[in-house]
Short mmCIF file of C-alpha atoms in Angstrom, two decimals:
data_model
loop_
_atom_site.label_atom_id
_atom_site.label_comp_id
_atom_site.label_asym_id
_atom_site.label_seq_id
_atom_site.Cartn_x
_atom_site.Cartn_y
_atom_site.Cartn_z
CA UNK A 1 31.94 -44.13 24.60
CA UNK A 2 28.82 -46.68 24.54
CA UNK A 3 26.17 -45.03 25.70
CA UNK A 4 23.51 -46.57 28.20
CA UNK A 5 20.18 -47.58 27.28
CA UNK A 6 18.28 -44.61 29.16
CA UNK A 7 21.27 -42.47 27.51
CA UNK A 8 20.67 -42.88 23.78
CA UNK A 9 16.92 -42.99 24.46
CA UNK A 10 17.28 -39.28 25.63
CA UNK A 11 19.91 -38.49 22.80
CA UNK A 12 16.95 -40.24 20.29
CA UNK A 13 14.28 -37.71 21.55
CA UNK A 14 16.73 -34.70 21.48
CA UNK A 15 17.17 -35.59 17.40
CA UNK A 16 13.79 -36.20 17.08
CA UNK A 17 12.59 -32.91 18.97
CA UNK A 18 15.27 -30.77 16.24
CA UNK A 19 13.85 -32.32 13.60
CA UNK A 20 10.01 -31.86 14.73
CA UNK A 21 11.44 -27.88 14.96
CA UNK A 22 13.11 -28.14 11.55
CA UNK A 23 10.04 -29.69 9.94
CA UNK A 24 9.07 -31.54 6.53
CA UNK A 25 11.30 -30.36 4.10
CA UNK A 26 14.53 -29.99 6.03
CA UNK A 27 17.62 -31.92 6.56
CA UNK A 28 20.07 -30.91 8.95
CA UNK A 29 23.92 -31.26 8.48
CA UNK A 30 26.55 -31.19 12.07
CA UNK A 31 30.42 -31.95 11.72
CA UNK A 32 32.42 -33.05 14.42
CA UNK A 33 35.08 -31.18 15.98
CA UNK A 34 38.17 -31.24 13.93
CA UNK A 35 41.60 -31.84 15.46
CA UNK A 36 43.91 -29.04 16.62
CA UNK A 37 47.41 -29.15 15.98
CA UNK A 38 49.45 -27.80 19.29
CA UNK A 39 52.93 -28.03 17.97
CA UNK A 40 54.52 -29.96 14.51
CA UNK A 41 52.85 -33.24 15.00
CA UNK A 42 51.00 -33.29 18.58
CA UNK A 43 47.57 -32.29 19.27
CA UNK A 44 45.76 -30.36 21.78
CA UNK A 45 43.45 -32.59 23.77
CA UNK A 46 40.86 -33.17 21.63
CA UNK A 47 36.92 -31.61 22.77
CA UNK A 48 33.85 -32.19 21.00
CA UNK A 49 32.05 -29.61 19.22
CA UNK A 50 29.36 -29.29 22.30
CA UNK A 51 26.14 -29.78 20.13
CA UNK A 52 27.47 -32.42 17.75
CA UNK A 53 27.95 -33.78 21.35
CA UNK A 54 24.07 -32.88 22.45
CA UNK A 55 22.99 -35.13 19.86
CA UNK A 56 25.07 -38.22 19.17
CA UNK A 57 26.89 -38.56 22.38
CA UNK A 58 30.19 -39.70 19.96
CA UNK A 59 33.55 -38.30 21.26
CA UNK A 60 34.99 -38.45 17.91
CA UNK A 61 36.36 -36.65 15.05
CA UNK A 62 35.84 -37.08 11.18
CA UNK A 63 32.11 -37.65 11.82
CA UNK A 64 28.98 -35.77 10.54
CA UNK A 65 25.45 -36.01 11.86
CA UNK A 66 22.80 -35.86 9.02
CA UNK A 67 19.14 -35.39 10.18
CA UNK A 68 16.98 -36.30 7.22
CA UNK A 69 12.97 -35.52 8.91
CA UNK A 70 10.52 -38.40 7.79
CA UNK A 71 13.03 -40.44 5.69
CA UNK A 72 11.82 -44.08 5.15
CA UNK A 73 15.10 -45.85 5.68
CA UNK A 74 16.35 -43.96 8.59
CA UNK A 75 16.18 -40.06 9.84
CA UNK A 76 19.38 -39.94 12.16
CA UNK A 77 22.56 -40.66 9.98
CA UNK A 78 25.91 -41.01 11.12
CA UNK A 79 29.08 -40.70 8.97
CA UNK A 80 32.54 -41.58 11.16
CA UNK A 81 35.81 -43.61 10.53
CA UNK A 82 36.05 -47.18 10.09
CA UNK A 83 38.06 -49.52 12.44
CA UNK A 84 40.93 -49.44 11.62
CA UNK A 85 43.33 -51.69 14.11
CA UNK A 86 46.59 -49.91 13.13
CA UNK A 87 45.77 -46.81 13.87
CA UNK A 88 43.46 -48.04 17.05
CA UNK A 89 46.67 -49.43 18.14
CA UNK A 90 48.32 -45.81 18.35
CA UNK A 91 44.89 -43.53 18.93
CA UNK A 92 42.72 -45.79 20.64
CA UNK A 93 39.69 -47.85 19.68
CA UNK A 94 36.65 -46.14 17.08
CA UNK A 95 33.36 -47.27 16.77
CA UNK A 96 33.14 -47.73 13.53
CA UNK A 97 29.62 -47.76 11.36
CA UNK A 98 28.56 -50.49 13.10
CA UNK A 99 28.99 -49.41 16.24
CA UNK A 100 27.99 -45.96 16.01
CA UNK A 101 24.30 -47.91 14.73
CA UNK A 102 24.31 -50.10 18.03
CA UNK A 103 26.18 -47.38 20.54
CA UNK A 104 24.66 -44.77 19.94
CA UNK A 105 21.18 -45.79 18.63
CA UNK A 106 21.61 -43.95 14.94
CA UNK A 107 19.59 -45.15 12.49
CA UNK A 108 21.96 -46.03 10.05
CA UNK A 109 25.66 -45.17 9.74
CA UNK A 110 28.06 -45.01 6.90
CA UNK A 111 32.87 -45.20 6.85
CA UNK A 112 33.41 -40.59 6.33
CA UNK A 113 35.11 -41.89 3.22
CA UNK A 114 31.88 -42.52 1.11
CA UNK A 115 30.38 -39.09 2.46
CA UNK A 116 30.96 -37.50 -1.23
CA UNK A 117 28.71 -40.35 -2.52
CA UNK A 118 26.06 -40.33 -0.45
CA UNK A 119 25.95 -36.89 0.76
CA UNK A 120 24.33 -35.22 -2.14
CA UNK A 121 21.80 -37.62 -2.66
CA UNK A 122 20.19 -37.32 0.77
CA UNK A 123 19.82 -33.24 0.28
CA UNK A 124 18.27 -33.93 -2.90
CA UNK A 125 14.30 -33.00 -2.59
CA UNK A 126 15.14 -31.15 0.27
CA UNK A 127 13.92 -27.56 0.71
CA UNK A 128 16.05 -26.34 3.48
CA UNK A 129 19.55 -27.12 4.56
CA UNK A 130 19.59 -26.08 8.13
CA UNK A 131 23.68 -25.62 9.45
CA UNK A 132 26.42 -23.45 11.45
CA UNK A 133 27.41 -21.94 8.26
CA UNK A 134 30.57 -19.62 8.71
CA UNK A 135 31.99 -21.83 11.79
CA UNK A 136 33.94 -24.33 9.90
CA UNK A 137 35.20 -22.41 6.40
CA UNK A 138 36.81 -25.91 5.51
CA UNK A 139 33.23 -27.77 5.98
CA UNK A 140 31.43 -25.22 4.71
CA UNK A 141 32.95 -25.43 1.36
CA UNK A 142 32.24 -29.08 0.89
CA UNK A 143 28.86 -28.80 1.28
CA UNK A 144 28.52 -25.92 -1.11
CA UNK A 145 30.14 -28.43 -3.16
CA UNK A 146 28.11 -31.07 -2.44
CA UNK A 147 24.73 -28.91 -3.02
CA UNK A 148 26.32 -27.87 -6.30
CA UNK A 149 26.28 -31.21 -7.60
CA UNK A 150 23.11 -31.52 -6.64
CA UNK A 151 22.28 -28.09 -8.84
CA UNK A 152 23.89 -29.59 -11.79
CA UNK A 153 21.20 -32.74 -12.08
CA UNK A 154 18.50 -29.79 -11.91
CA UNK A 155 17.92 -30.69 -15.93
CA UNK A 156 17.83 -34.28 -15.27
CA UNK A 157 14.76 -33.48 -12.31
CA UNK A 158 16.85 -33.33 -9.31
CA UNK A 159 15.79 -30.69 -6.76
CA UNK A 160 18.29 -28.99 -5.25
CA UNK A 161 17.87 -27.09 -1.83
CA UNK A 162 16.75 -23.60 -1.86
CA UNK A 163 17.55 -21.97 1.30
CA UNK A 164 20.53 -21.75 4.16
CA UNK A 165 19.08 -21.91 7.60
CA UNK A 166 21.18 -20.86 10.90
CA UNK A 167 20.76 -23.96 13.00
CA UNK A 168 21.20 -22.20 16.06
CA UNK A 169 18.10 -20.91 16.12
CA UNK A 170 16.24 -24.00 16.77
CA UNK A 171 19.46 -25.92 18.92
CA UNK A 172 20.54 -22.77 20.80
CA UNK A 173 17.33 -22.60 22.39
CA UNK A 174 16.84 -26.42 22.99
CA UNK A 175 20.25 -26.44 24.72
CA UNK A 176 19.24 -23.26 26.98
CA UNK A 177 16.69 -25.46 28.95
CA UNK A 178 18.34 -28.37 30.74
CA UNK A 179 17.22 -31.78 31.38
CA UNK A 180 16.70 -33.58 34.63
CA UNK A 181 19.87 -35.99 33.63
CA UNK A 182 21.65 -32.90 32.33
CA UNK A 183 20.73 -31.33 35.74
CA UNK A 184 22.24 -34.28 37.33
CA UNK A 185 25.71 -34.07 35.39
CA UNK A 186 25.64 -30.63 36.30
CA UNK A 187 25.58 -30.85 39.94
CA UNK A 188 28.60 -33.74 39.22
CA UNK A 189 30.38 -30.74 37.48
CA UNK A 190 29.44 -28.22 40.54
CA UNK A 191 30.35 -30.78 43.44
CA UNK A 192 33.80 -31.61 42.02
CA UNK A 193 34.10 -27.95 41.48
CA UNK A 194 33.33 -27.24 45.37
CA UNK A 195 36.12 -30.07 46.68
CA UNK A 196 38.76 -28.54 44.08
CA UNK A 197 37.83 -24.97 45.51
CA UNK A 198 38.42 -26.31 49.07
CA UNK A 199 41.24 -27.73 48.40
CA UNK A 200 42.66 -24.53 47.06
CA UNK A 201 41.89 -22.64 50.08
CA UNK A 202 43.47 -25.29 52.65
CA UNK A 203 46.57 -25.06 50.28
CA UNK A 204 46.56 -21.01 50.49
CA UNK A 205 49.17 -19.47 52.30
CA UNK A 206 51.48 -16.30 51.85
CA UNK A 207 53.93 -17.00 49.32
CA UNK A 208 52.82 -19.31 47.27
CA UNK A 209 53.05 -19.38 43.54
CA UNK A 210 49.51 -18.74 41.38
CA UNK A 211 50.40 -21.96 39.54
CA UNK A 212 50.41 -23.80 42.74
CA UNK A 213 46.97 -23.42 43.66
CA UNK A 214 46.06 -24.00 39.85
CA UNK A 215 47.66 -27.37 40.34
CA UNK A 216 45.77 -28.30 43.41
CA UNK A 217 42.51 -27.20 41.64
CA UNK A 218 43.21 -29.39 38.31
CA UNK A 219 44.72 -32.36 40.66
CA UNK A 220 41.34 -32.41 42.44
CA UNK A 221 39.15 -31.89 38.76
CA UNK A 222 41.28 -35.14 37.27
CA UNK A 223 41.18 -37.35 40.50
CA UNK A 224 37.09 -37.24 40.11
CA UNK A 225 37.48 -38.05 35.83
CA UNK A 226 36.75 -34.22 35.11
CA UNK A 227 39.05 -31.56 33.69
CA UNK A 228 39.37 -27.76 33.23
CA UNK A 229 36.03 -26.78 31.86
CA UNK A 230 38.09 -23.32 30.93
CA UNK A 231 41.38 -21.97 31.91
CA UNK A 232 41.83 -21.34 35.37
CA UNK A 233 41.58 -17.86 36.57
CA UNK A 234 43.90 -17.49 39.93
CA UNK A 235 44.90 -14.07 40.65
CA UNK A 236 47.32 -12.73 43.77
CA UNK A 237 47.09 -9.46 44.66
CA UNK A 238 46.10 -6.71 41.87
CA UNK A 239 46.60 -10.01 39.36
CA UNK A 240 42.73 -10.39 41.00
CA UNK A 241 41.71 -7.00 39.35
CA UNK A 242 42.12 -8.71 35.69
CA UNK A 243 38.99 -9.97 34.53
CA UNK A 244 40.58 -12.82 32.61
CA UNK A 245 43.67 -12.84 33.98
CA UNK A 246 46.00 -15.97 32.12
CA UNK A 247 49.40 -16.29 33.35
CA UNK A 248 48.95 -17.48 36.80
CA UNK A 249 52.56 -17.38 37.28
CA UNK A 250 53.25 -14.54 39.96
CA UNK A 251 54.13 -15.31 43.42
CA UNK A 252 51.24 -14.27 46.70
CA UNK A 253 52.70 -11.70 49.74
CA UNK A 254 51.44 -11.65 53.09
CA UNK A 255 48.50 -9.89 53.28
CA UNK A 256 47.28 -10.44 49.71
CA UNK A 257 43.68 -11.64 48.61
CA UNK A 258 43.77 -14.61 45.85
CA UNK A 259 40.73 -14.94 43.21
CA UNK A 260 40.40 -17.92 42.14
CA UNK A 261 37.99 -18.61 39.02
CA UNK A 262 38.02 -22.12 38.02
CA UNK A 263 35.29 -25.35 37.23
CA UNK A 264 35.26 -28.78 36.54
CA UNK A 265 33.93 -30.30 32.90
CA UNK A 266 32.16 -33.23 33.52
CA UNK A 267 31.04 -35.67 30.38
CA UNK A 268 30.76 -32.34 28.79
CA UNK A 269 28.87 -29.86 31.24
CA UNK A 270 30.45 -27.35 32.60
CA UNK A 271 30.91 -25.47 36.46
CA UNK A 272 31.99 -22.23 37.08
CA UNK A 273 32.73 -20.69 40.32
CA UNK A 274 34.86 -17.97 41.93
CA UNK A 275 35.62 -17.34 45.22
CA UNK A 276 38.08 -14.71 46.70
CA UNK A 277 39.81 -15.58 49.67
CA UNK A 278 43.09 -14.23 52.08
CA UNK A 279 46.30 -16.10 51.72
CA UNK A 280 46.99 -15.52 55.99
CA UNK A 281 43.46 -16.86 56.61
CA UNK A 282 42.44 -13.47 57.43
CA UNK A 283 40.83 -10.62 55.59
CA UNK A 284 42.01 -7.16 56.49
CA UNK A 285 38.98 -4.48 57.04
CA UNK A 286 39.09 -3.07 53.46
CA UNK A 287 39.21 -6.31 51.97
CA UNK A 288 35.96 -7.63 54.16
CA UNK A 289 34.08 -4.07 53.67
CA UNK A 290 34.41 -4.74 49.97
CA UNK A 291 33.83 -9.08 50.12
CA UNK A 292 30.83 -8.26 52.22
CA UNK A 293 29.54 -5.97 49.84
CA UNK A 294 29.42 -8.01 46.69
CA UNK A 295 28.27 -10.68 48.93
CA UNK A 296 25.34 -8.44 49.46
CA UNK A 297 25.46 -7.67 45.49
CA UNK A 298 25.04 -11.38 44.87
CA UNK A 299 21.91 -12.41 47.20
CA UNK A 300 20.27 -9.03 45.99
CA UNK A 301 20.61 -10.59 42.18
CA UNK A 302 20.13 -14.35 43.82
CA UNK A 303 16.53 -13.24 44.75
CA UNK A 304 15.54 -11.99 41.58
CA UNK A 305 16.14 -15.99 40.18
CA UNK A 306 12.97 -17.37 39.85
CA UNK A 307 10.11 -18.08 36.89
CA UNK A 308 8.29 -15.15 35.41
CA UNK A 309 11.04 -12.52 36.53
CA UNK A 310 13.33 -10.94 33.52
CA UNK A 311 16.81 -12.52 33.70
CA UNK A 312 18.43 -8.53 33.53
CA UNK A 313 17.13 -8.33 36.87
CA UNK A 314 19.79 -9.81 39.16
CA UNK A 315 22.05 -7.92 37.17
CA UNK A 316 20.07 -4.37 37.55
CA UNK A 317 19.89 -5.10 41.27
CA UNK A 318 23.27 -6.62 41.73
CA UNK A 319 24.59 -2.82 40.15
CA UNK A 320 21.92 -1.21 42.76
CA UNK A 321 23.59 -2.34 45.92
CA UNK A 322 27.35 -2.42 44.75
CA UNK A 323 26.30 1.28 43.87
CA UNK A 324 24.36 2.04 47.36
CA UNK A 325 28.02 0.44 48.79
CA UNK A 326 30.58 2.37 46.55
CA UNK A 327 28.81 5.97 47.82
CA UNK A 328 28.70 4.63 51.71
CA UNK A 329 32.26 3.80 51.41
CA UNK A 330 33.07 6.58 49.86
CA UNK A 331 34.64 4.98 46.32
CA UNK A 332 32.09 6.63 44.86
CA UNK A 333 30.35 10.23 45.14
CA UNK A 334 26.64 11.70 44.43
CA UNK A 335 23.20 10.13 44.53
CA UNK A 336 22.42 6.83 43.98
CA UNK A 337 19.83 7.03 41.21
CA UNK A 338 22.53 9.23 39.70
CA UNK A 339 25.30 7.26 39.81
CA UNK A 340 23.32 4.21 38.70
CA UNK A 341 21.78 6.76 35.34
CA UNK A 342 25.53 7.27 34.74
CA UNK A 343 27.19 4.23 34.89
CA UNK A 344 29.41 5.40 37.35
CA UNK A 345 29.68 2.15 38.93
CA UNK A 346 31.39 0.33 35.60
CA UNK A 347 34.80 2.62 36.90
CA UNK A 348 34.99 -0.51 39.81
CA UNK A 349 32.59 -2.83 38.06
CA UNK A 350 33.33 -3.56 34.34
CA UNK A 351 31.19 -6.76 33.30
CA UNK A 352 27.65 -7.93 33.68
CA UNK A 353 26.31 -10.49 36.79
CA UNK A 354 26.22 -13.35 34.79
CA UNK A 355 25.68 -16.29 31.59
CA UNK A 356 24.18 -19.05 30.71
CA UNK A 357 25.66 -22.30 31.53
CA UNK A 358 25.72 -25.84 30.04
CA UNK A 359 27.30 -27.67 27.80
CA UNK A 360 29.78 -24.39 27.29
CA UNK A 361 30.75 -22.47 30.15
CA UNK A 362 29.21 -19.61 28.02
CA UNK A 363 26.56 -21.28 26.92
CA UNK A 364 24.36 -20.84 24.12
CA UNK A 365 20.74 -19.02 24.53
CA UNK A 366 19.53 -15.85 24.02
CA UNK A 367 19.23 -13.35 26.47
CA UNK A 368 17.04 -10.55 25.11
CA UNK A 369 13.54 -11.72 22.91
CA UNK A 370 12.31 -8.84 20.63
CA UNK A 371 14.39 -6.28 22.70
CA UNK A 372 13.36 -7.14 25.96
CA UNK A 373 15.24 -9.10 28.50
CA UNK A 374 13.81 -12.81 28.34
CA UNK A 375 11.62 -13.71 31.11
CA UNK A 376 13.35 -16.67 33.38
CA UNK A 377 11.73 -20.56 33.34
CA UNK A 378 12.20 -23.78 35.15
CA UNK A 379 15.35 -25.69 33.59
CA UNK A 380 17.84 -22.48 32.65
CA UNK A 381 20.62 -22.43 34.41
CA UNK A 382 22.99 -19.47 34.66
CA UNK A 383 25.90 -18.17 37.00
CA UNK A 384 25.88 -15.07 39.36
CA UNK A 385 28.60 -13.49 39.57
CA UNK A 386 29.20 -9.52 40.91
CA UNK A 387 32.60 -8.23 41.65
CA UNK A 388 34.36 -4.89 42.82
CA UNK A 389 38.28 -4.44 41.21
CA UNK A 390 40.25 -1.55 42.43
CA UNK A 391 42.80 -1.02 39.94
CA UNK A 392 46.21 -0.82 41.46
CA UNK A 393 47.12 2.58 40.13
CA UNK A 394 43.65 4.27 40.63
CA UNK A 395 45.25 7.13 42.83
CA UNK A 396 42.01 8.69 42.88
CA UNK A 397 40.83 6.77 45.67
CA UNK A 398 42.49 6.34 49.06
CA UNK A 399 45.48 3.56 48.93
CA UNK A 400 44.31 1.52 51.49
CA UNK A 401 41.80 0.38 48.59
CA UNK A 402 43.93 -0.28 45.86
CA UNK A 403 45.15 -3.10 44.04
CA UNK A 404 41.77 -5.21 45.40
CA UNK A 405 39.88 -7.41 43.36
CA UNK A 406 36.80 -9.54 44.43
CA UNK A 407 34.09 -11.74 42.71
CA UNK A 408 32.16 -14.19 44.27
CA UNK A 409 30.39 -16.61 41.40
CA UNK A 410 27.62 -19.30 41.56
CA UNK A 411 25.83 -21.45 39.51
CA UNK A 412 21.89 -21.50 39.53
CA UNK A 413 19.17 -23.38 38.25
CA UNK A 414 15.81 -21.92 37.70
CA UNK A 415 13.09 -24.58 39.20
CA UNK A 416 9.31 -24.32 39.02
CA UNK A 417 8.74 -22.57 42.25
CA UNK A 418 12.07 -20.19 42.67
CA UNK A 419 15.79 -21.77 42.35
CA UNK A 420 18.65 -24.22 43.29
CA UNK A 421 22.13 -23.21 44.17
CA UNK A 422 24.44 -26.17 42.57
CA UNK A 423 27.10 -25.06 43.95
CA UNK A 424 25.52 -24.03 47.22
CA UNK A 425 28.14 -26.30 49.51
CA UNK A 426 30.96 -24.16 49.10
CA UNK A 427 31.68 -21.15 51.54
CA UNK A 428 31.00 -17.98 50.30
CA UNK A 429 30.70 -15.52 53.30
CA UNK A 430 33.78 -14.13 54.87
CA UNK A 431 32.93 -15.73 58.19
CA UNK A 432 32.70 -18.88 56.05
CA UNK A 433 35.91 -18.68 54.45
CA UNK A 434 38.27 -17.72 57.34
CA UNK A 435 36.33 -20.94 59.57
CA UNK A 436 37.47 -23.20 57.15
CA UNK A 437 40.85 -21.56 56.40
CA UNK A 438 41.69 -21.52 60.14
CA UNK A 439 40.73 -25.50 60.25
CA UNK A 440 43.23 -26.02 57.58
CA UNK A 441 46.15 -24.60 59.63
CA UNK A 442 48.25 -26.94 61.68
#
């Protein structure tokens, strides 16, 4: 949990640049993550809220981060439990105030238990309380509570804040533009994601249970100190044709295709990446005619990733040669411009090409400014990911199509003169995939 020197020097300027945004006036209020009960008296694993993360680097719980702009005795404030050896002897060690201060560079640091005394004296004489309100309805109420005492020393002089600010706005777009250390962690994220994905494949064969490959995906995540950076999406058969397809439980036939949707979280940043692949090592004609094609979908929206180009673009021409595809196969019937006016395409392809990734796996940033798709710039990073699913029971196309379900998925970053492919190493083509599923077999 101690942070390196060049690591709380960047977490310093990310407070700093916030509070520059928030300006004079402000102060800026971020809980931790609380715990999550999973059953009577066990948690789920616990996971940081990802921007109280962003900007202390503390993998703890009962904490707050106050941001107080231009305060004489210290601007980043940390509240977060004492030591406390018994418990330390059943949870693991804490930092502590003292440690927090010299861990995690804050400026000063105070035990969560004295928050209701000191709390509403640092938002006194400020203007502006900037905050997630409406995420944490728990939180939320003690600091209305806590701004209400403030209120009731208005005789007495005290000057309570005035106005509720979403803090989103300023982090949200901070976050969207990554770092070249946050670049770094990313690639970690994207490289164990590639060996996982491998691994998966070599492990493919006819017969074998969803859960199975999950398990070799999540064995490969923990043996390079990552884990699920979502819940792993592997789908036999028509099980592919589920967008977000949970149970992972079914068992693969001969002849079936296997989508597997999965990506490593690495100290906090997350991968994401689907490939579709055949369980025999081969794909049948249908099954390449249609991997080929959103193959082609994906480099179409791939060469629309660079600076200065709106981000809806991959996504409009992504839709433009699935579309051109679905009429030449004959899934689809009429004129292109047509079919693209009517939407006929959403019948086989239901979501868009792609998000924002980071810190979430749907990470935070807008995508439209004043209406208009947002133009791209060096540092976003985002997935690409078309598909084609053939539901199982569409009987109005030939059966030989049915029950089909494909998505190929990478993650891009935007650099100054066009983009990178993090997760470029893995095989994507058909060709690709059979050469190394044939080098797996005995």
């Amino acid at each position: 949990m101690r942070c390196t020197s060049s690591e709380r020097k960047a977490l310093a300027r990310r407070r700093k640049a916030l509070m520059q945004a928030a300006g004079d006036g402000a102060i800026l209020v971020l809980p931790a993550a609380p715990e999550r009960i999973r059953s009577r008296d066990t948690h789920y694993p616990y996971r940081q809220d990802s921007d109280f993360w962003y900007l202390t680097g503390c993998n703890e719980p009962e904490a707050v981060l106050v941001l107080v702009p231009g305060r004489r005795h210290g601007e980043s404030i940390l509240f977060c439990r004492e030591r406390d050896p018994e418990r330390e002897g059943w949870d693991g060690p804490r930092l502590g105030p003292e440690g927090a201060v010299d861990a995690l560079g804050m400026d000063d640091a105070y035990p969560i238990s004295d928050i209701d005394e000191i709390l509403p004296g640092l938002l006194e004489g400020r203007r502006r309380v900037h905050y997630h309100l409406g995420r944490d309805a728990e939180f939320d109420l003690k600091l209305i509570g806590w701004i209400n005492r403030v209120r009731a020393q208005a005789r007495q002089g005290a000057q309570p804040p005035q106005e509720f600010l979403a803090l989103g706005h300023l982090l949200d777009e901070m976050r969207l533009f990554k770092s070249a250390d946050e670049v770094k962690l990313m690639q970690r994220a994207a490289d164990i994601s590639v060996l996982a994905h491998r691994a998966a494949m070599r492990a493919a064969r006819p017969g074998i249970h969803e859960y199975e490959l999950q398990a070799e995906l999540e064995r490969v995540f923990r043996m390079h100190d990552a884990q699920p950076a979502y819940a792993s999406i592997v789908g036999a058969g028509a099980n592919a044709c589920v967008l977000h397809y949970r149970d992972n439980a079914a068992r693969s036939r001969d002849g079936d295709l296997v989508l597997v949707d999965a990506g490593a979280e690495y100290r906090g940043y997350a991968a994401d990446i689907t490939r579709t692949f055949p369980l025999s090592g081969r794909f049948t004609r249908e099954q390449r005619a249609l991997h080929d094609l959103v193959f082609a979908a994906q480099a179409a929206a791939l060469a629309q990733a660079r600076p200065g180009l709106p981000y809806e673009a991959g996504h409009e021409a992504a839709v433009e040669t699935l579309t051109e595809g679905l009429l030449s196969l004959g899934l689809l019937k009429g004129r292109l411009e047509a079919a693209i006016a009517a939407g006929d395409y959403k019948r086989f392809y239901r979501h868009k090409t792609g998000h924002w990734l980071g810190l979430d796996v749907h990470d935070v940033g807008e995508y439209r400014i004043d209406g208009e798709s947002r133009l791209l710039e060096p540092g976003m990073v985002f997935t690409i990911e078309p598909g084609l699913y053939i539901p199982e029971d569409d009987v109005g196309v030939p059966a030989k199509w049915r029950g089909i379900g494909i998505r190929i998925e990478d993650d891009v970053l935007v650099t100054a003169d066009g983009h990178r492919v993090l997760t470029d190493a893995l095989e994507r083509s058909a060709d690709e995939i059979e050469t190394l599923m044939a080098a797996a077999k005995p």
